[in-house]
Amino acid sequence: MAAAVLTPIEEIVDERLERRGVTVYMKRDDLIHPSVPGNKWRKLKYNLEAARNEGRKTLLTFGGAFSNHVYAVANAGHIYGFQTIGIIRGEEHLPLNPVLAHAVECGMQLRYESRERYREKGSDAYITELRSLVGDDFYLLPEGGTNELAVKGAAEVVDEIDVPADVVCCACGTGGTLAGLVVGLARRGQGAALGVAALKGAGFLRPEIQGLVGEASAPWDLSLDFHCGGFAKVTPELLGFIADFEERHEIVLDPIYTGKMMLGLFKMAEQGRWSEGMSIVAIHTGGAPRSHWSGLS
Ligand SMILES: *Cc1c(COP(=O)(O)O)cnc(C)c1O
């Protein structure tokens, strides 16, 4: 059975950081698992365990047509012996995009919901109806996979950081990973968490993240300044930064999440946000393979 590995931490040696006296490390969680990338693996880990302990045979989840989470669940189900059902927002478009085509290859059953219906997905009425349609025996993973067990898994990345970490940084979609960093840093007793939002107008995430964090206390912040136009939107500056970063450091960033985080981090360094001598650990949360990026604009 494919298993997760202890991922390396690499220093990003870059004159733009040296000039500011800031040290940046990257925790290479993109290498954590051969087919369930990055933070999606961490967030699924305890959920898969719970599904198994409850004797569930099926994982059911929700997402948009390009969801890394849906992709990860399809892979995890295939590898760990669960059937999978993906409820996809919007209409079916054929041919399927690479994310959904791969999900189907993994055996995932797709169901499409109109945007209006999709909004109801959290309601009891919707879930009851779903049970009558697909049966009772599923383990429900929320959109983006964020729940308490996901936060527990995401927190573990902090325990693996063996370099100085004044700030630990991640990209934010639902905020589950950031909440995990806060919980992990509270346990470590040192360091602050910083999320970089991948979507526009993500201020609404702050109370949700606080709710996920609960009593754990470590300082944290969410930057709203580097979404580059919105979720899955890109700018020439972002794409240029990603290409240049790969050339300099031989690390591939994805344009939806990790590219925006690193662009933000470098810009914040340039703006003098961090004092000299600070040490920052950026989590490479993985992301979709390059073949899935085409068509972003
Ligand atoms: C899903 C994803 C995120 C966002 O994680 P959340 O816990 O939803 O905030 C960040 N980076 C990558 C690469 C992702 O695939």
GROMACS .gro file of C-alpha atoms and ligand atoms in nm:
model
  312
    1MET     CA    1   0.000   0.000   0.000
    2ALA     CA    2   0.133   0.344  -0.094
    3ALA     CA    3   0.227   0.535   0.216
    4ALA     CA    4   0.311   0.888   0.315
    5VAL     CA    5   0.674   0.986   0.371
    6LEU     CA    6   0.849   1.233   0.601
    7THR     CA    7   0.896   1.529   0.371
    8PRO     CA    8   1.218   1.731   0.355
    9ILE     CA    9   1.266   2.096   0.450
   10GLU     CA   10   1.480   2.296   0.207
   11GLU     CA   11   1.620   2.644   0.241
   12ILE     CA   12   1.524   2.873  -0.046
   13VAL     CA   13   1.848   3.054  -0.117
   14ASP     CA   14   1.750   3.364  -0.309
   15GLU     CA   15   1.912   3.707  -0.330
   16ARG     CA   16   1.573   3.880  -0.297
   17LEU     CA   17   1.543   3.729   0.052
   18GLU     CA   18   1.909   3.767   0.146
   19ARG     CA   19   1.884   4.138   0.074
   20ARG     CA   20   1.617   4.159   0.344
   21GLY     CA   21   1.799   3.937   0.589
   22VAL     CA   22   1.510   3.688   0.587
   23THR     CA   23   1.555   3.312   0.577
   24VAL     CA   24   1.284   3.111   0.403
   25TYR     CA   25   1.251   2.735   0.419
   26MET     CA   26   1.009   2.525   0.222
   27LYS     CA   27   0.851   2.217   0.375
   28ARG     CA   28   0.807   1.991   0.075
   29ASP     CA   29   0.468   1.842   0.149
   30ASP     CA   30   0.418   1.823  -0.226
   31LEU     CA   31   0.630   1.508  -0.195
   32ILE     CA   32   0.427   1.352   0.086
   33HIS     CA   33   0.241   1.086  -0.107
   34PRO     CA   34   0.268   0.949  -0.459
   35SER     CA   35  -0.093   1.020  -0.554
   36VAL     CA   36  -0.268   1.214  -0.277
   37PRO     CA   37  -0.088   1.547  -0.286
   38GLY     CA   38   0.021   1.772  -0.003
   39ASN     CA   39  -0.224   1.903   0.246
   40LYS     CA   40  -0.500   1.688   0.099
   41TRP     CA   41  -0.319   1.383   0.232
   42ARG     CA   42  -0.279   1.537   0.578
   43LYS     CA   43  -0.644   1.639   0.585
   44LEU     CA   44  -0.768   1.298   0.473
   45LYS     CA   45  -0.546   1.085   0.695
   46TYR     CA   46  -0.760   1.075   1.011
   47ASN     CA   47  -1.079   1.088   0.810
   48LEU     CA   48  -0.983   0.770   0.624
   49GLU     CA   49  -0.907   0.610   0.957
   50ALA     CA   50  -1.246   0.717   1.094
   51ALA     CA   51  -1.428   0.594   0.783
   52ARG     CA   52  -1.260   0.257   0.819
   53ASN     CA   53  -1.330   0.235   1.193
   54GLU     CA   54  -1.696   0.313   1.127
   55GLY     CA   55  -1.704   0.038   0.868
   56ARG     CA   56  -1.798   0.275   0.584
   57LYS     CA   57  -1.741   0.148   0.232
   58THR     CA   58  -1.794   0.475   0.049
   59LEU     CA   59  -1.646   0.824   0.073
   60LEU     CA   60  -1.875   1.099  -0.046
   61THR     CA   61  -1.764   1.455  -0.103
   62PHE     CA   62  -1.828   1.781  -0.283
   63GLY     CA   63  -1.633   2.017  -0.502
   64GLY     CA   64  -1.603   2.231  -0.810
   65ALA     CA   65  -1.502   2.079  -1.142
   66PHE     CA   66  -1.132   2.155  -1.079
   67SER     CA   67  -1.122   2.059  -0.712
   68ASN     CA   68  -0.790   1.923  -0.584
   69HIS     CA   69  -0.987   1.777  -0.297
   70VAL     CA   70  -1.219   1.574  -0.523
   71TYR     CA   71  -0.910   1.454  -0.709
   72ALA     CA   72  -0.743   1.352  -0.382
   73VAL     CA   73  -1.050   1.168  -0.253
   74ALA     CA   74  -1.084   0.975  -0.579
   75ASN     CA   75  -0.720   0.867  -0.551
   76ALA     CA   76  -0.744   0.786  -0.182
   77GLY     CA   77  -1.054   0.575  -0.237
   78HIS     CA   78  -0.887   0.386  -0.517
   79ILE     CA   79  -0.575   0.316  -0.312
   80TYR     CA   80  -0.731   0.244   0.027
   81GLY     CA   81  -1.032   0.046  -0.091
   82PHE     CA   82  -1.329   0.280  -0.062
   83GLN     CA   83  -1.590   0.349  -0.323
   84THR     CA   84  -1.614   0.721  -0.392
   85ILE     CA   85  -1.891   0.959  -0.492
   86GLY     CA   86  -1.818   1.316  -0.597
   87ILE     CA   87  -2.098   1.574  -0.603
   88ILE     CA   88  -1.982   1.833  -0.853
   89ARG     CA   89  -2.104   2.192  -0.867
   90GLY     CA   90  -2.261   2.291  -1.199
   91GLU     CA   91  -2.335   2.107  -1.520
   92GLU     CA   92  -2.150   1.821  -1.679
   93HIS     CA   93  -1.909   1.932  -1.950
   94LEU     CA   94  -1.782   1.673  -2.195
   95PRO     CA   95  -1.512   1.578  -2.254
   96LEU     CA   96  -1.437   1.574  -1.882
   97ASN     CA   97  -1.154   1.797  -1.771
   98PRO     CA   98  -0.834   1.617  -1.656
   99VAL     CA   99  -0.931   1.634  -1.287
  100LEU     CA  100  -1.271   1.470  -1.333
  101ALA     CA  101  -1.149   1.232  -1.602
  102HIS     CA  102  -0.889   1.107  -1.357
  103ALA     CA  103  -1.148   1.083  -1.079
  104VAL     CA  104  -1.365   0.862  -1.302
  105GLU     CA  105  -1.064   0.647  -1.389
  106CYS     CA  106  -1.017   0.596  -1.015
  107GLY     CA  107  -1.373   0.468  -1.002
  108MET     CA  108  -1.538   0.777  -0.862
  109GLN     CA  109  -1.906   0.812  -0.938
  110LEU     CA  110  -1.987   1.173  -1.030
  111ARG     CA  111  -2.319   1.347  -0.972
  112TYR     CA  112  -2.379   1.702  -1.083
  113GLU     CA  113  -2.582   1.959  -0.895
  114SER     CA  114  -2.703   2.298  -1.014
  115ARG     CA  115  -2.538   2.589  -0.839
  116GLU     CA  116  -2.861   2.656  -0.650
  117ARG     CA  117  -2.892   2.299  -0.525
  118TYR     CA  118  -2.520   2.283  -0.450
  119ARG     CA  119  -2.558   2.570  -0.207
  120GLU     CA  120  -2.800   2.353  -0.007
  121LYS     CA  121  -2.548   2.074   0.034
  122GLY     CA  122  -2.494   2.137   0.403
  123SER     CA  123  -2.863   2.115   0.490
  124ASP     CA  124  -3.023   1.816   0.663
  125ALA     CA  125  -3.288   1.797   0.392
  126TYR     CA  126  -3.024   1.766   0.121
  127ILE     CA  127  -2.829   1.499   0.306
  128THR     CA  128  -3.147   1.300   0.375
  129GLU     CA  129  -3.234   1.313   0.008
  130LEU     CA  130  -2.882   1.209  -0.082
  131ARG     CA  131  -2.912   0.906   0.145
  132SER     CA  132  -3.226   0.799  -0.033
  133LEU     CA  133  -3.046   0.834  -0.368
  134VAL     CA  134  -2.708   0.676  -0.302
  135GLY     CA  135  -2.769   0.473   0.013
  136ASP     CA  136  -2.683   0.522   0.375
  137ASP     CA  137  -2.339   0.378   0.388
  138PHE     CA  138  -2.116   0.675   0.317
  139TYR     CA  139  -1.862   0.874   0.509
  140LEU     CA  140  -1.923   1.238   0.439
  141LEU     CA  141  -1.628   1.465   0.370
  142PRO     CA  142  -1.723   1.832   0.345
  143GLU     CA  143  -1.626   2.052   0.051
  144GLY     CA  144  -1.250   2.104   0.055
  145GLY     CA  145  -1.224   1.826   0.314
  146THR     CA  146  -1.211   2.063   0.609
  147ASN     CA  147  -1.339   1.929   0.939
  148GLU     CA  148  -1.196   1.865   1.286
  149LEU     CA  149  -1.006   1.554   1.182
  150ALA     CA  150  -0.858   1.743   0.887
  151VAL     CA  151  -0.729   2.013   1.121
  152LYS     CA  152  -0.579   1.745   1.344
  153GLY     CA  153  -0.393   1.598   1.046
  154ALA     CA  154  -0.284   1.937   0.912
  155ALA     CA  155  -0.140   2.031   1.253
  156GLU     CA  156   0.110   1.746   1.230
  157VAL     CA  157   0.318   1.925   0.970
  158VAL     CA  158   0.432   2.166   1.242
  159ASP     CA  159   0.565   1.878   1.455
  160GLU     CA  160   0.796   1.791   1.163
  161ILE     CA  161   0.956   2.136   1.137
  162ASP     CA  162   1.311   2.109   1.271
  163VAL     CA  163   1.436   2.454   1.172
  164PRO     CA  164   1.368   2.792   1.336
  165ALA     CA  165   1.015   2.905   1.247
  166ASP     CA  166   0.906   3.254   1.346
  167VAL     CA  167   0.632   3.234   1.086
  168VAL     CA  168   0.480   2.928   0.920
  169CYS     CA  169   0.297   3.010   0.602
  170CYS     CA  170   0.042   2.829   0.383
  171ALA     CA  171  -0.204   2.902   0.103
  172CYS     CA  172  -0.570   2.915   0.204
  173GLY     CA  173  -0.882   2.783   0.037
  174THR     CA  174  -1.122   2.680   0.313
  175GLY     CA  175  -0.869   2.763   0.585
  176GLY     CA  176  -0.850   2.410   0.726
  177THR     CA  177  -0.477   2.389   0.668
  178LEU     CA  178  -0.415   2.728   0.827
  179ALA     CA  179  -0.624   2.622   1.128
  180GLY     CA  180  -0.402   2.314   1.151
  181LEU     CA  181  -0.089   2.530   1.152
  182VAL     CA  182  -0.231   2.738   1.437
  183VAL     CA  183  -0.312   2.426   1.640
  184GLY     CA  184   0.035   2.283   1.571
  185LEU     CA  185   0.210   2.609   1.662
  186ALA     CA  186   0.011   2.637   1.984
  187ARG     CA  187   0.147   2.294   2.073
  188ARG     CA  188   0.500   2.399   1.974
  189GLY     CA  189   0.463   2.708   2.192
  190GLN     CA  190   0.646   2.934   1.949
  191GLY     CA  191   0.584   3.096   1.611
  192ALA     CA  192   0.294   3.253   1.424
  193ALA     CA  193   0.086   3.122   1.133
  194LEU     CA  194   0.019   3.320   0.818
  195GLY     CA  195  -0.228   3.218   0.548
  196VAL     CA  196  -0.238   3.366   0.198
  197ALA     CA  197  -0.591   3.355   0.060
  198ALA     CA  198  -0.629   3.203  -0.286
  199LEU     CA  199  -0.972   3.359  -0.330
  200LYS     CA  200  -1.101   3.712  -0.341
  201GLY     CA  201  -1.290   3.856  -0.046
  202ALA     CA  202  -1.181   3.578   0.186
  203GLY     CA  203  -1.233   3.781   0.503
  204PHE     CA  204  -1.533   3.561   0.583
  205LEU     CA  205  -1.284   3.279   0.649
  206ARG     CA  206  -1.146   3.446   0.961
  207PRO     CA  207  -1.428   3.350   1.201
  208GLU     CA  208  -1.446   3.004   1.041
  209ILE     CA  209  -1.074   2.952   1.099
  210GLN     CA  210  -1.106   3.076   1.457
  211GLY     CA  211  -1.390   2.827   1.504
  212LEU     CA  212  -1.174   2.541   1.375
  213VAL     CA  213  -0.882   2.646   1.593
  214GLY     CA  214  -1.094   2.654   1.907
  215GLU     CA  215  -0.907   2.710   2.230
  216ALA     CA  216  -0.561   2.659   2.086
  217SER     CA  217  -0.369   2.982   2.090
  218ALA     CA  218  -0.092   3.088   1.862
  219PRO     CA  219  -0.087   3.419   1.678
  220TRP     CA  220  -0.220   3.398   1.324
  221ASP     CA  221  -0.317   3.617   1.033
  222LEU     CA  222  -0.475   3.580   0.691
  223SER     CA  223  -0.347   3.794   0.403
  224LEU     CA  224  -0.613   3.895   0.151
  225ASP     CA  225  -0.378   4.075  -0.087
  226PHE     CA  226  -0.244   3.807  -0.321
  227HIS     CA  227  -0.545   3.633  -0.477
  228CYS     CA  228  -0.443   3.770  -0.820
  229GLY     CA  229  -0.802   3.839  -0.926
  230GLY     CA  230  -0.982   3.552  -0.755
  231PHE     CA  231  -0.991   3.177  -0.713
  232ALA     CA  232  -0.819   2.997  -1.002
  233LYS     CA  233  -0.751   3.334  -1.167
  234VAL     CA  234  -0.400   3.413  -1.274
  235THR     CA  235  -0.205   3.722  -1.378
  236PRO     CA  236   0.100   3.746  -1.604
  237GLU     CA  237   0.295   3.850  -1.294
  238LEU     CA  238   0.197   3.532  -1.111
  239LEU     CA  239   0.278   3.305  -1.405
  240GLY     CA  240   0.609   3.486  -1.455
  241PHE     CA  241   0.694   3.447  -1.087
  242ILE     CA  242   0.616   3.072  -1.096
  243ALA     CA  243   0.830   3.015  -1.407
  244ASP     CA  244   1.118   3.216  -1.261
  245PHE     CA  245   1.092   3.036  -0.927
  246GLU     CA  246   1.112   2.700  -1.098
  247GLU     CA  247   1.417   2.810  -1.295
  248ARG     CA  248   1.596   2.936  -0.985
  249HIS     CA  249   1.496   2.667  -0.736
  250GLU     CA  250   1.378   2.365  -0.937
  251ILE     CA  251   1.054   2.361  -0.743
  252VAL     CA  252   0.722   2.367  -0.925
  253LEU     CA  253   0.456   2.587  -0.768
  254ASP     CA  254   0.093   2.564  -0.875
  255PRO     CA  255  -0.091   2.875  -0.994
  256ILE     CA  256  -0.399   2.828  -0.774
  257TYR     CA  257  -0.243   2.804  -0.430
  258THR     CA  258   0.130   2.772  -0.370
  259GLY     CA  259   0.229   3.019  -0.643
  260LYS     CA  260   0.015   3.287  -0.481
  261MET     CA  261   0.157   3.206  -0.137
  262MET     CA  262   0.517   3.241  -0.254
  263LEU     CA  263   0.446   3.550  -0.464
  264GLY     CA  264   0.288   3.702  -0.152
  265LEU     CA  265   0.579   3.597   0.064
  266PHE     CA  266   0.837   3.751  -0.168
  267LYS     CA  267   0.634   4.071  -0.201
  268MET     CA  268   0.596   4.097   0.174
  269ALA     CA  269   0.972   4.056   0.210
  270GLU     CA  270   1.021   4.335  -0.044
  271GLN     CA  271   0.777   4.555   0.146
  272GLY     CA  272   0.982   4.501   0.459
  273ARG     CA  273   0.707   4.318   0.647
  274TRP     CA  274   0.963   4.098   0.824
  275SER     CA  275   1.248   4.218   1.036
  276GLU     CA  276   1.602   4.108   0.966
  277GLY     CA  277   1.699   3.772   1.102
  278MET     CA  278   1.350   3.623   1.082
  279SER     CA  279   1.296   3.270   0.972
  280ILE     CA  280   0.989   3.171   0.771
  281VAL     CA  281   0.874   2.822   0.681
  282ALA     CA  282   0.645   2.802   0.377
  283ILE     CA  283   0.444   2.482   0.342
  284HIS     CA  284   0.438   2.351  -0.016
  285THR     CA  285   0.088   2.207   0.004
  286GLY     CA  286   0.114   2.032  -0.331
  287GLY     CA  287  -0.147   2.117  -0.588
  288ALA     CA  288  -0.269   1.978  -0.915
  289PRO     CA  289  -0.017   1.842  -1.165
  290ARG     CA  290   0.089   2.079  -1.439
  291SER     CA  291  -0.127   1.903  -1.697
  292HIS     CA  292  -0.434   2.026  -1.508
  293TRP     CA  293  -0.349   2.395  -1.525
  294SER     CA  294  -0.419   2.472  -1.887
  295GLY     CA  295  -0.701   2.713  -1.948
  296LEU     CA  296  -0.651   2.921  -1.636
  297SER     CA  297  -0.679   3.293  -1.703
  298LIG     C1  298  -0.664   2.256  -0.127
  298LIG     C2  299  -0.536   2.326  -0.126
  298LIG     C3  300  -0.508   2.432  -0.038
  298LIG     C4  301  -0.613   2.490   0.053
  298LIG     O1  302  -0.629   2.419   0.169
  298LIG     P1  303  -0.741   2.460   0.273
  298LIG     O2  304  -0.721   2.370   0.387
  298LIG     O3  305  -0.874   2.436   0.206
  298LIG     O4  306  -0.725   2.604   0.305
  298LIG     C5  307  -0.382   2.488  -0.040
  298LIG     N1  308  -0.287   2.443  -0.125
  298LIG     C6  309  -0.311   2.343  -0.212
  298LIG     C7  310  -0.204   2.304  -0.305
  298LIG     C8  311  -0.436   2.282  -0.216
  298LIG     O5  312  -0.458   2.184  -0.305
   0.00000   0.00000   0.00000
